[in-house]
Amino acid sequence: MAKCRVCHEKAVVKLDYARLWLCEKHFVEFFEKRVAGTIERYDLLKEDEQVLVGVSGGKDSLSLFHVLRRLGYDVVAVHLDLGFSEFSRQSLDAVNQVARNPIVVSVHDVLGCSVAELAWKTHRKVCSVCGTVKRFFLNAAAVELGVRKVALGHNLDDLCAYAIKSFLTQDLTYISKLGPSTEPIDGLAAGRIRPLCEVSEKECFLYAFFTGLPFIKEECPYRPRKSLELELKKHLAFLEDSHPGLKLALFRKLVKNLHAYPRGEEPLTKCAYCGLISSRNICSFCSLTKKALGKPMGAEVRRLFRKA
Ligand code: SF4
Ligand code: ZN
Ligand code: ZN
């Protein structure tokens, strides 16, 4: 029987990259220390700093919310109801069980339609529209609530898969955005941080499971069954088995070399409609809602969070 490195009781987790066997309790401690170490290594948050987390109800965002709170940060939880019927109802249930007084915003209440309807109206993929909506709402929430940083739930597997995909498609500008943080710009954009960037998807799952977080097991009805990212994650998991530590080494090298990737030509500016950050005259959310609904809705979303 394998024993926990710390207490010598029965181990339940083997972490090859760290050459560690751990019991449930010491895995939870290990995970929290690793996230605290990541925050310190990349200077993501100051002690007691306020941070906003978009909690979807999935394992990554609930783990992120829980671990940041356990580490003593002042965490503001924002949940977006995307209007995906039963899936959205279960997601909100999970969030309400973990966060006290989350700020809950229904996309349907604000825009008069769900994220999926917005995608159909603009002939775009649901996930791509969903990404635009989530990014805009979370940034607007942070700016209006005066929270300087938004924490994203991307884990090590996500970031390695995004980086390899961007390399394969030669979208090198996107690689420059995959680091642990971006700086806030006063009144325009919250800084974005990734405290889970050095823990794997499996570790996030185990943390959520061992700490009893009620994350939703069901998948979003619009999640693509097949995608390059999912394929890459499978291949990376296979390689990690024979080369433990490969993903972490890749991510750390990537962070070191981020400056070498192109950052995009267009200077950042203010959206003419909502006044938030944009790389063009009109931000992608205002342009999306203008096309789908005949009216840019960015300013409306800002007003909503100002009231909150
Ligand atoms: Fe949005 Fe669902 Fe796609 Fe995730 S899988 S981006 S929640 S539509
Ligand atoms: Zn132990
Ligand atoms: Zn705008």
Short mmCIF file of N, CA, C and O in Angstrom, two decimals, residues 149-276:
data_model
loop_
_atom_site.label_atom_id
_atom_site.label_comp_id
_atom_site.label_asym_id
_atom_site.label_seq_id
_atom_site.Cartn_x
_atom_site.Cartn_y
_atom_site.Cartn_z
N LYS A 149 -8.91 43.33 -10.39
CA LYS A 149 -8.47 42.10 -11.07
C LYS A 149 -9.58 41.05 -11.19
O LYS A 149 -10.38 40.89 -10.28
N VAL A 150 -9.57 40.38 -12.34
CA VAL A 150 -10.50 39.27 -12.56
C VAL A 150 -9.66 38.00 -12.62
O VAL A 150 -8.69 37.93 -13.38
N ALA A 151 -10.01 36.99 -11.80
CA ALA A 151 -9.27 35.72 -11.85
C ALA A 151 -9.99 34.76 -12.79
O ALA A 151 -11.20 34.58 -12.70
N LEU A 152 -9.23 34.17 -13.71
CA LEU A 152 -9.79 33.22 -14.68
C LEU A 152 -9.44 31.80 -14.26
O LEU A 152 -8.39 31.56 -13.67
N GLY A 153 -10.32 30.86 -14.61
CA GLY A 153 -10.15 29.47 -14.13
C GLY A 153 -9.32 28.58 -15.05
O GLY A 153 -9.37 27.36 -14.92
N HIS A 154 -8.54 29.16 -15.98
CA HIS A 154 -7.75 28.31 -16.89
C HIS A 154 -6.70 27.52 -16.12
O HIS A 154 -5.93 28.09 -15.35
N ASN A 155 -6.67 26.21 -16.36
CA ASN A 155 -5.66 25.38 -15.69
C ASN A 155 -4.50 25.09 -16.64
O ASN A 155 -4.50 25.53 -17.80
N LEU A 156 -3.53 24.33 -16.14
CA LEU A 156 -2.31 24.04 -16.91
C LEU A 156 -2.63 23.34 -18.24
O LEU A 156 -2.04 23.67 -19.28
N ASP A 157 -3.57 22.39 -18.20
CA ASP A 157 -3.92 21.66 -19.44
C ASP A 157 -4.53 22.61 -20.47
O ASP A 157 -4.22 22.52 -21.67
N ASP A 158 -5.43 23.50 -20.00
CA ASP A 158 -6.05 24.47 -20.93
C ASP A 158 -4.97 25.30 -21.61
O ASP A 158 -4.95 25.44 -22.83
N LEU A 159 -4.06 25.86 -20.80
CA LEU A 159 -3.09 26.81 -21.35
C LEU A 159 -2.10 26.13 -22.30
O LEU A 159 -1.74 26.69 -23.33
N CYS A 160 -1.68 24.89 -21.95
CA CYS A 160 -0.76 24.18 -22.86
C CYS A 160 -1.48 23.87 -24.17
O CYS A 160 -0.90 24.02 -25.25
N ALA A 161 -2.74 23.44 -24.09
CA ALA A 161 -3.49 23.12 -25.31
C ALA A 161 -3.70 24.39 -26.16
O ALA A 161 -3.53 24.36 -27.38
N TYR A 162 -4.04 25.52 -25.52
CA TYR A 162 -4.23 26.78 -26.28
C TYR A 162 -2.91 27.16 -26.97
O TYR A 162 -2.91 27.60 -28.11
N ALA A 163 -1.80 27.01 -26.24
CA ALA A 163 -0.51 27.42 -26.80
C ALA A 163 -0.15 26.56 -28.01
O ALA A 163 0.26 27.09 -29.05
N ILE A 164 -0.34 25.25 -27.90
CA ILE A 164 0.03 24.37 -29.03
C ILE A 164 -0.92 24.62 -30.21
O ILE A 164 -0.48 24.68 -31.36
N LYS A 165 -2.20 24.80 -29.89
CA LYS A 165 -3.15 25.08 -30.97
C LYS A 165 -2.75 26.38 -31.70
O LYS A 165 -2.74 26.44 -32.93
N SER A 166 -2.41 27.40 -30.92
CA SER A 166 -2.04 28.68 -31.54
C SER A 166 -0.78 28.53 -32.37
O SER A 166 -0.63 29.18 -33.41
N PHE A 167 0.13 27.66 -31.92
CA PHE A 167 1.34 27.43 -32.71
C PHE A 167 0.98 26.71 -34.02
O PHE A 167 1.43 27.10 -35.09
N LEU A 168 0.14 25.69 -33.91
CA LEU A 168 -0.23 24.92 -35.11
C LEU A 168 -0.95 25.79 -36.14
O LEU A 168 -0.79 25.61 -37.33
N THR A 169 -1.77 26.73 -35.63
CA THR A 169 -2.51 27.59 -36.56
C THR A 169 -1.74 28.90 -36.83
O THR A 169 -2.25 29.78 -37.52
N GLN A 170 -0.54 28.99 -36.24
CA GLN A 170 0.32 30.17 -36.37
C GLN A 170 -0.39 31.48 -35.96
O GLN A 170 -0.14 32.53 -36.53
N ASP A 171 -1.26 31.35 -34.95
CA ASP A 171 -1.88 32.54 -34.36
C ASP A 171 -0.96 33.00 -33.22
O ASP A 171 -1.29 32.87 -32.04
N LEU A 172 0.20 33.52 -33.59
CA LEU A 172 1.24 33.79 -32.59
C LEU A 172 0.86 34.93 -31.65
O LEU A 172 1.31 34.98 -30.50
N THR A 173 0.01 35.85 -32.12
CA THR A 173 -0.42 36.95 -31.25
C THR A 173 -1.18 36.40 -30.06
O THR A 173 -1.07 36.91 -28.95
N TYR A 174 -1.95 35.34 -30.29
CA TYR A 174 -2.73 34.77 -29.18
C TYR A 174 -1.80 34.17 -28.11
O TYR A 174 -2.09 34.25 -26.92
N ILE A 175 -0.66 33.60 -28.56
CA ILE A 175 0.27 33.01 -27.58
C ILE A 175 0.73 34.09 -26.59
O ILE A 175 0.86 33.83 -25.40
N SER A 176 0.92 35.32 -27.08
CA SER A 176 1.41 36.37 -26.18
C SER A 176 0.40 36.71 -25.09
O SER A 176 0.71 37.37 -24.11
N LYS A 177 -0.86 36.21 -25.24
CA LYS A 177 -1.89 36.52 -24.24
C LYS A 177 -2.06 35.38 -23.23
O LYS A 177 -2.98 35.39 -22.42
N LEU A 178 -1.21 34.34 -23.32
CA LEU A 178 -1.45 33.16 -22.48
C LEU A 178 -0.65 33.14 -21.18
O LEU A 178 -0.56 32.11 -20.52
N GLY A 179 -0.09 34.27 -20.81
CA GLY A 179 0.70 34.31 -19.58
C GLY A 179 -0.17 34.32 -18.34
O GLY A 179 -1.40 34.28 -18.42
N PRO A 180 0.47 34.36 -17.16
CA PRO A 180 -0.29 34.31 -15.90
C PRO A 180 -1.10 35.57 -15.60
O PRO A 180 -2.02 35.52 -14.80
N SER A 181 -0.76 36.71 -16.23
CA SER A 181 -1.51 37.93 -15.87
C SER A 181 -1.42 39.00 -16.95
O SER A 181 -0.51 38.99 -17.78
N THR A 182 -2.40 39.92 -16.91
CA THR A 182 -2.30 41.16 -17.69
C THR A 182 -2.56 42.30 -16.70
O THR A 182 -3.23 42.10 -15.69
N GLU A 183 -2.03 43.46 -17.01
CA GLU A 183 -2.15 44.61 -16.10
C GLU A 183 -3.52 45.28 -16.24
O GLU A 183 -4.05 45.38 -17.34
N PRO A 184 -4.09 45.79 -15.13
CA PRO A 184 -5.33 46.57 -15.25
C PRO A 184 -5.08 47.93 -15.90
O PRO A 184 -3.96 48.45 -15.82
N ILE A 185 -6.09 48.47 -16.59
CA ILE A 185 -5.99 49.83 -17.13
C ILE A 185 -7.16 50.61 -16.53
O ILE A 185 -8.33 50.26 -16.77
N ASP A 186 -6.84 51.61 -15.74
CA ASP A 186 -7.87 52.32 -14.96
C ASP A 186 -9.08 52.75 -15.78
O ASP A 186 -8.94 53.40 -16.80
N GLY A 187 -10.26 52.35 -15.30
CA GLY A 187 -11.52 52.76 -15.93
C GLY A 187 -11.85 52.05 -17.23
O GLY A 187 -12.93 52.21 -17.78
N LEU A 188 -10.90 51.27 -17.77
CA LEU A 188 -11.11 50.62 -19.06
C LEU A 188 -11.14 49.10 -18.97
O LEU A 188 -11.98 48.44 -19.58
N ALA A 189 -10.22 48.56 -18.21
CA ALA A 189 -10.10 47.10 -18.17
C ALA A 189 -9.51 46.64 -16.86
O ALA A 189 -8.55 47.24 -16.35
N ALA A 190 -10.10 45.55 -16.33
CA ALA A 190 -9.51 44.92 -15.15
C ALA A 190 -8.32 44.09 -15.61
O ALA A 190 -8.28 43.63 -16.75
N GLY A 191 -7.35 43.91 -14.73
CA GLY A 191 -6.24 42.99 -15.04
C GLY A 191 -6.79 41.57 -14.97
O GLY A 191 -7.73 41.30 -14.23
N ARG A 192 -6.21 40.68 -15.76
CA ARG A 192 -6.68 39.29 -15.72
C ARG A 192 -5.58 38.40 -15.17
O ARG A 192 -4.42 38.51 -15.60
N ILE A 193 -5.93 37.56 -14.21
CA ILE A 193 -4.91 36.68 -13.61
C ILE A 193 -5.37 35.22 -13.71
O ILE A 193 -6.56 34.94 -13.76
N ARG A 194 -4.39 34.31 -13.73
CA ARG A 194 -4.70 32.88 -13.85
C ARG A 194 -4.02 32.10 -12.71
O ARG A 194 -2.98 31.47 -12.92
N PRO A 195 -4.62 32.12 -11.53
CA PRO A 195 -3.97 31.45 -10.39
C PRO A 195 -3.86 29.93 -10.53
O PRO A 195 -3.08 29.30 -9.82
N LEU A 196 -4.66 29.31 -11.44
CA LEU A 196 -4.59 27.85 -11.59
C LEU A 196 -3.66 27.44 -12.73
O LEU A 196 -3.67 26.28 -13.15
N CYS A 197 -2.84 28.38 -13.22
CA CYS A 197 -2.05 28.09 -14.42
C CYS A 197 -1.01 27.01 -14.21
O CYS A 197 -0.51 26.45 -15.18
N GLU A 198 -0.68 26.68 -12.96
CA GLU A 198 0.34 25.64 -12.76
C GLU A 198 -0.23 24.38 -12.09
O GLU A 198 0.52 23.55 -11.59
N VAL A 199 -1.56 24.26 -12.07
CA VAL A 199 -2.15 23.00 -11.59
C VAL A 199 -2.96 22.38 -12.74
O VAL A 199 -3.57 23.09 -13.53
N SER A 200 -2.93 21.06 -12.79
CA SER A 200 -3.54 20.38 -13.93
C SER A 200 -5.05 20.24 -13.76
O SER A 200 -5.59 20.46 -12.66
N GLU A 201 -5.70 19.87 -14.83
CA GLU A 201 -7.15 19.65 -14.81
C GLU A 201 -7.50 18.55 -13.79
O GLU A 201 -8.46 18.66 -13.05
N LYS A 202 -6.68 17.50 -13.78
CA LYS A 202 -6.93 16.39 -12.84
C LYS A 202 -6.83 16.89 -11.39
O LYS A 202 -7.65 16.55 -10.54
N GLU A 203 -5.83 17.73 -11.12
CA GLU A 203 -5.68 18.25 -9.75
C GLU A 203 -6.87 19.14 -9.37
O GLU A 203 -7.33 19.09 -8.23
N CYS A 204 -7.38 19.93 -10.31
CA CYS A 204 -8.55 20.77 -10.02
C CYS A 204 -9.75 19.88 -9.71
O CYS A 204 -10.53 20.16 -8.79
N PHE A 205 -9.90 18.81 -10.49
CA PHE A 205 -11.01 17.90 -10.24
C PHE A 205 -10.88 17.28 -8.85
O PHE A 205 -11.85 17.26 -8.08
N LEU A 206 -9.67 16.80 -8.51
CA LEU A 206 -9.49 16.14 -7.20
C LEU A 206 -9.72 17.13 -6.05
O LEU A 206 -10.31 16.79 -5.03
N TYR A 207 -9.26 18.37 -6.24
CA TYR A 207 -9.45 19.38 -5.20
C TYR A 207 -10.95 19.63 -4.99
O TYR A 207 -11.43 19.65 -3.85
N ALA A 208 -11.67 19.79 -6.10
CA ALA A 208 -13.12 20.05 -6.00
C ALA A 208 -13.81 18.85 -5.34
O ALA A 208 -14.69 19.00 -4.49
N PHE A 209 -13.38 17.66 -5.72
CA PHE A 209 -13.99 16.43 -5.20
C PHE A 209 -13.70 16.26 -3.70
O PHE A 209 -14.60 16.04 -2.90
N PHE A 210 -12.43 16.39 -3.31
CA PHE A 210 -12.05 16.16 -1.90
C PHE A 210 -12.60 17.24 -0.97
O PHE A 210 -12.80 17.00 0.21
N THR A 211 -12.78 18.45 -1.49
CA THR A 211 -13.31 19.51 -0.61
C THR A 211 -14.84 19.55 -0.65
O THR A 211 -15.45 20.42 -0.04
N GLY A 212 -15.43 18.63 -1.39
CA GLY A 212 -16.90 18.50 -1.40
C GLY A 212 -17.60 19.62 -2.15
O GLY A 212 -18.77 19.91 -1.87
N LEU A 213 -16.92 20.23 -3.11
CA LEU A 213 -17.59 21.31 -3.88
C LEU A 213 -18.65 20.68 -4.78
O LEU A 213 -18.38 19.69 -5.47
N PRO A 214 -19.86 21.26 -4.80
CA PRO A 214 -20.96 20.63 -5.54
C PRO A 214 -20.96 21.01 -7.02
O PRO A 214 -21.96 21.46 -7.56
N PHE A 215 -19.82 20.84 -7.69
CA PHE A 215 -19.72 21.27 -9.10
C PHE A 215 -20.65 20.44 -9.99
O PHE A 215 -20.93 19.28 -9.69
N ILE A 216 -21.10 21.04 -11.08
CA ILE A 216 -22.02 20.31 -11.97
C ILE A 216 -21.26 19.29 -12.80
O ILE A 216 -20.20 19.56 -13.34
N LYS A 217 -21.86 18.10 -12.87
CA LYS A 217 -21.20 17.00 -13.60
C LYS A 217 -21.63 17.05 -15.07
O LYS A 217 -20.93 16.57 -15.94
N GLU A 218 -22.80 17.63 -15.29
CA GLU A 218 -23.33 17.66 -16.65
C GLU A 218 -22.53 18.64 -17.51
O GLU A 218 -22.04 19.65 -17.01
N GLU A 219 -22.41 18.32 -18.79
CA GLU A 219 -21.67 19.23 -19.67
C GLU A 219 -22.61 20.22 -20.33
O GLU A 219 -23.79 19.92 -20.53
N CYS A 220 -22.08 21.38 -20.67
CA CYS A 220 -22.87 22.38 -21.37
C CYS A 220 -23.43 21.75 -22.66
O CYS A 220 -22.70 21.08 -23.38
N PRO A 221 -24.71 21.97 -22.95
CA PRO A 221 -25.30 21.35 -24.15
C PRO A 221 -24.64 21.81 -25.45
O PRO A 221 -24.79 21.15 -26.47
N TYR A 222 -23.92 22.92 -25.42
CA TYR A 222 -23.30 23.43 -26.64
C TYR A 222 -21.82 23.08 -26.74
O TYR A 222 -21.14 23.51 -27.67
N ARG A 223 -21.32 22.33 -25.78
CA ARG A 223 -19.89 21.97 -25.81
C ARG A 223 -19.63 21.09 -27.03
O ARG A 223 -20.29 20.06 -27.20
N PRO A 224 -18.68 21.47 -27.89
CA PRO A 224 -18.43 20.64 -29.06
C PRO A 224 -17.91 19.26 -28.65
O PRO A 224 -17.14 19.16 -27.70
N ARG A 225 -18.38 18.22 -29.33
CA ARG A 225 -17.93 16.86 -29.02
C ARG A 225 -16.48 16.67 -29.44
O ARG A 225 -15.74 15.90 -28.87
N LYS A 226 -16.12 17.37 -30.52
CA LYS A 226 -14.76 17.21 -31.06
C LYS A 226 -14.16 18.59 -31.26
O LYS A 226 -14.84 19.49 -31.73
N SER A 227 -12.92 18.75 -30.88
CA SER A 227 -12.24 20.01 -31.18
C SER A 227 -10.75 19.76 -31.12
O SER A 227 -10.29 18.81 -30.48
N LEU A 228 -9.99 20.62 -31.76
CA LEU A 228 -8.54 20.46 -31.76
C LEU A 228 -8.01 20.53 -30.32
O LEU A 228 -7.11 19.78 -29.93
N GLU A 229 -8.60 21.44 -29.52
CA GLU A 229 -8.14 21.58 -28.13
C GLU A 229 -8.30 20.28 -27.35
O GLU A 229 -7.40 19.86 -26.62
N LEU A 230 -9.48 19.64 -27.51
CA LEU A 230 -9.73 18.39 -26.79
C LEU A 230 -8.74 17.31 -27.24
O LEU A 230 -8.20 16.57 -26.42
N GLU A 231 -8.49 17.24 -28.54
CA GLU A 231 -7.53 16.25 -29.07
C GLU A 231 -6.14 16.52 -28.49
O GLU A 231 -5.44 15.61 -28.07
N LEU A 232 -5.77 17.80 -28.48
CA LEU A 232 -4.43 18.14 -27.97
C LEU A 232 -4.29 17.78 -26.49
O LEU A 232 -3.25 17.31 -26.06
N LYS A 233 -5.38 17.98 -25.75
CA LYS A 233 -5.33 17.64 -24.31
C LYS A 233 -5.09 16.15 -24.13
O LYS A 233 -4.33 15.73 -23.26
N LYS A 234 -5.75 15.34 -24.97
CA LYS A 234 -5.56 13.88 -24.88
C LYS A 234 -4.12 13.51 -25.17
O LYS A 234 -3.49 12.73 -24.46
N HIS A 235 -3.55 14.10 -26.23
CA HIS A 235 -2.16 13.79 -26.59
C HIS A 235 -1.19 14.26 -25.50
O HIS A 235 -0.23 13.58 -25.19
N LEU A 236 -1.50 15.43 -24.95
CA LEU A 236 -0.63 15.94 -23.88
C LEU A 236 -0.66 15.03 -22.65
O LEU A 236 0.37 14.79 -22.02
N ALA A 237 -1.85 14.52 -22.34
CA ALA A 237 -1.98 13.62 -21.18
C ALA A 237 -1.15 12.35 -21.43
O ALA A 237 -0.47 11.84 -20.51
N PHE A 238 -1.16 11.87 -22.65
CA PHE A 238 -0.40 10.68 -23.02
C PHE A 238 1.11 10.96 -22.86
O PHE A 238 1.85 10.18 -22.27
N LEU A 239 1.54 12.12 -23.35
CA LEU A 239 2.96 12.46 -23.25
C LEU A 239 3.38 12.71 -21.80
O LEU A 239 4.48 12.34 -21.39
N GLU A 240 2.47 13.31 -21.04
CA GLU A 240 2.78 13.59 -19.63
C GLU A 240 3.00 12.28 -18.85
O GLU A 240 3.83 12.22 -17.95
N ASP A 241 2.27 11.23 -19.24
CA ASP A 241 2.43 9.93 -18.58
C ASP A 241 3.85 9.41 -18.72
O ASP A 241 4.43 8.88 -17.77
N SER A 242 4.41 9.55 -19.93
CA SER A 242 5.77 9.03 -20.13
C SER A 242 6.85 10.07 -19.80
O SER A 242 8.01 9.72 -19.59
N HIS A 243 6.46 11.35 -19.74
CA HIS A 243 7.43 12.42 -19.42
C HIS A 243 6.82 13.31 -18.33
O HIS A 243 6.41 14.45 -18.61
N PRO A 244 6.76 12.82 -17.09
CA PRO A 244 6.11 13.62 -16.03
C PRO A 244 6.76 15.01 -15.90
O PRO A 244 7.99 15.11 -15.91
N GLY A 245 5.91 16.02 -15.81
CA GLY A 245 6.43 17.39 -15.65
C GLY A 245 6.52 18.14 -16.98
O GLY A 245 6.85 19.33 -16.99
N LEU A 246 6.20 17.45 -18.06
CA LEU A 246 6.31 18.08 -19.39
C LEU A 246 5.44 19.33 -19.52
O LEU A 246 5.88 20.38 -20.00
N LYS A 247 4.18 19.24 -19.07
CA LYS A 247 3.24 20.37 -19.24
C LYS A 247 3.72 21.58 -18.43
O LYS A 247 3.70 22.71 -18.93
N LEU A 248 4.16 21.32 -17.21
CA LEU A 248 4.61 22.43 -16.36
C LEU A 248 5.86 23.08 -16.97
O LEU A 248 5.98 24.32 -17.01
N ALA A 249 6.76 22.25 -17.47
CA ALA A 249 7.99 22.79 -18.08
C ALA A 249 7.62 23.62 -19.32
O ALA A 249 8.16 24.71 -19.52
N LEU A 250 6.67 23.13 -20.11
CA LEU A 250 6.26 23.85 -21.31
C LEU A 250 5.69 25.22 -20.92
O LEU A 250 6.05 26.25 -21.49
N PHE A 251 4.80 25.23 -19.91
CA PHE A 251 4.17 26.49 -19.52
C PHE A 251 5.22 27.49 -19.00
O PHE A 251 5.21 28.66 -19.36
N ARG A 252 6.14 26.99 -18.17
CA ARG A 252 7.14 27.92 -17.61
C ARG A 252 8.06 28.48 -18.69
O ARG A 252 8.44 29.65 -18.65
N LYS A 253 8.41 27.64 -19.66
CA LYS A 253 9.25 28.13 -20.77
C LYS A 253 8.47 29.18 -21.58
O LYS A 253 9.01 30.19 -21.99
N LEU A 254 7.19 28.90 -21.78
CA LEU A 254 6.34 29.80 -22.53
C LEU A 254 6.30 31.17 -21.86
O LEU A 254 6.43 32.21 -22.51
N VAL A 255 6.13 31.17 -20.54
CA VAL A 255 6.06 32.43 -19.79
C VAL A 255 7.37 33.21 -19.98
O VAL A 255 7.37 34.42 -20.19
N LYS A 256 8.49 32.47 -19.94
CA LYS A 256 9.81 33.11 -20.11
C LYS A 256 9.94 33.76 -21.48
O LYS A 256 10.57 34.80 -21.63
N ASN A 257 9.33 33.12 -22.48
CA ASN A 257 9.50 33.60 -23.86
C ASN A 257 8.35 34.45 -24.38
O ASN A 257 8.33 34.79 -25.56
N LEU A 258 7.39 34.79 -23.51
CA LEU A 258 6.20 35.53 -23.98
C LEU A 258 6.56 36.79 -24.75
O LEU A 258 5.93 37.13 -25.74
N HIS A 259 7.62 37.48 -24.28
CA HIS A 259 8.00 38.75 -24.91
C HIS A 259 8.39 38.58 -26.38
O HIS A 259 8.37 39.52 -27.15
N ALA A 260 8.74 37.34 -26.76
CA ALA A 260 9.22 37.11 -28.13
C ALA A 260 8.06 36.95 -29.12
O ALA A 260 8.29 36.96 -30.33
N TYR A 261 6.84 36.81 -28.61
CA TYR A 261 5.70 36.64 -29.53
C TYR A 261 5.08 37.99 -29.86
O TYR A 261 5.05 38.89 -29.01
N PRO A 262 4.56 38.14 -31.10
CA PRO A 262 3.98 39.45 -31.48
C PRO A 262 2.74 39.78 -30.65
O PRO A 262 2.00 38.88 -30.26
N ARG A 263 2.54 41.08 -30.39
CA ARG A 263 1.44 41.50 -29.50
C ARG A 263 0.24 42.06 -30.23
O ARG A 263 -0.69 42.54 -29.60
N GLY A 264 0.24 42.05 -31.53
CA GLY A 264 -0.91 42.63 -32.26
C GLY A 264 -0.60 44.07 -32.60
O GLY A 264 -0.02 44.79 -31.78
N GLU A 265 -1.03 44.47 -33.79
CA GLU A 265 -0.65 45.78 -34.31
C GLU A 265 -1.49 46.91 -33.72
O GLU A 265 -0.98 47.96 -33.39
N GLU A 266 -2.84 46.62 -33.57
CA GLU A 266 -3.73 47.74 -33.24
C GLU A 266 -3.53 48.23 -31.81
O GLU A 266 -3.53 47.43 -30.89
N PRO A 267 -3.40 49.56 -31.63
CA PRO A 267 -3.29 50.08 -30.26
C PRO A 267 -4.65 49.96 -29.56
O PRO A 267 -5.69 50.05 -30.23
N LEU A 268 -4.63 49.76 -28.25
CA LEU A 268 -5.90 49.63 -27.54
C LEU A 268 -6.56 50.99 -27.38
O LEU A 268 -5.89 52.00 -27.18
N THR A 269 -7.88 50.99 -27.50
CA THR A 269 -8.59 52.26 -27.42
C THR A 269 -9.89 52.05 -26.64
O THR A 269 -10.10 50.99 -26.05
N LYS A 270 -10.78 53.08 -26.66
CA LYS A 270 -12.07 53.00 -25.95
C LYS A 270 -13.16 52.71 -26.96
O LYS A 270 -13.18 53.34 -28.02
N CYS A 271 -14.11 51.84 -26.60
CA CYS A 271 -15.24 51.58 -27.49
C CYS A 271 -16.11 52.86 -27.56
O CYS A 271 -16.41 53.47 -26.53
N ALA A 272 -16.51 53.23 -28.76
CA ALA A 272 -17.30 54.46 -28.93
C ALA A 272 -18.67 54.35 -28.26
O ALA A 272 -19.27 55.36 -27.89
N TYR A 273 -19.17 53.15 -28.06
CA TYR A 273 -20.50 52.99 -27.45
C TYR A 273 -20.46 52.81 -25.93
O TYR A 273 -21.23 53.42 -25.21
N CYS A 274 -19.58 51.92 -25.47
CA CYS A 274 -19.64 51.62 -24.03
C CYS A 274 -18.48 52.24 -23.24
O CYS A 274 -18.52 52.28 -22.01
N GLY A 275 -17.44 52.68 -23.92
CA GLY A 275 -16.32 53.32 -23.23
C GLY A 275 -15.35 52.35 -22.58
O GLY A 275 -14.43 52.77 -21.87
N LEU A 276 -15.52 51.04 -22.81
CA LEU A 276 -14.56 50.08 -22.25
C LEU A 276 -13.51 49.73 -23.30
O LEU A 276 -13.61 50.13 -24.46
#
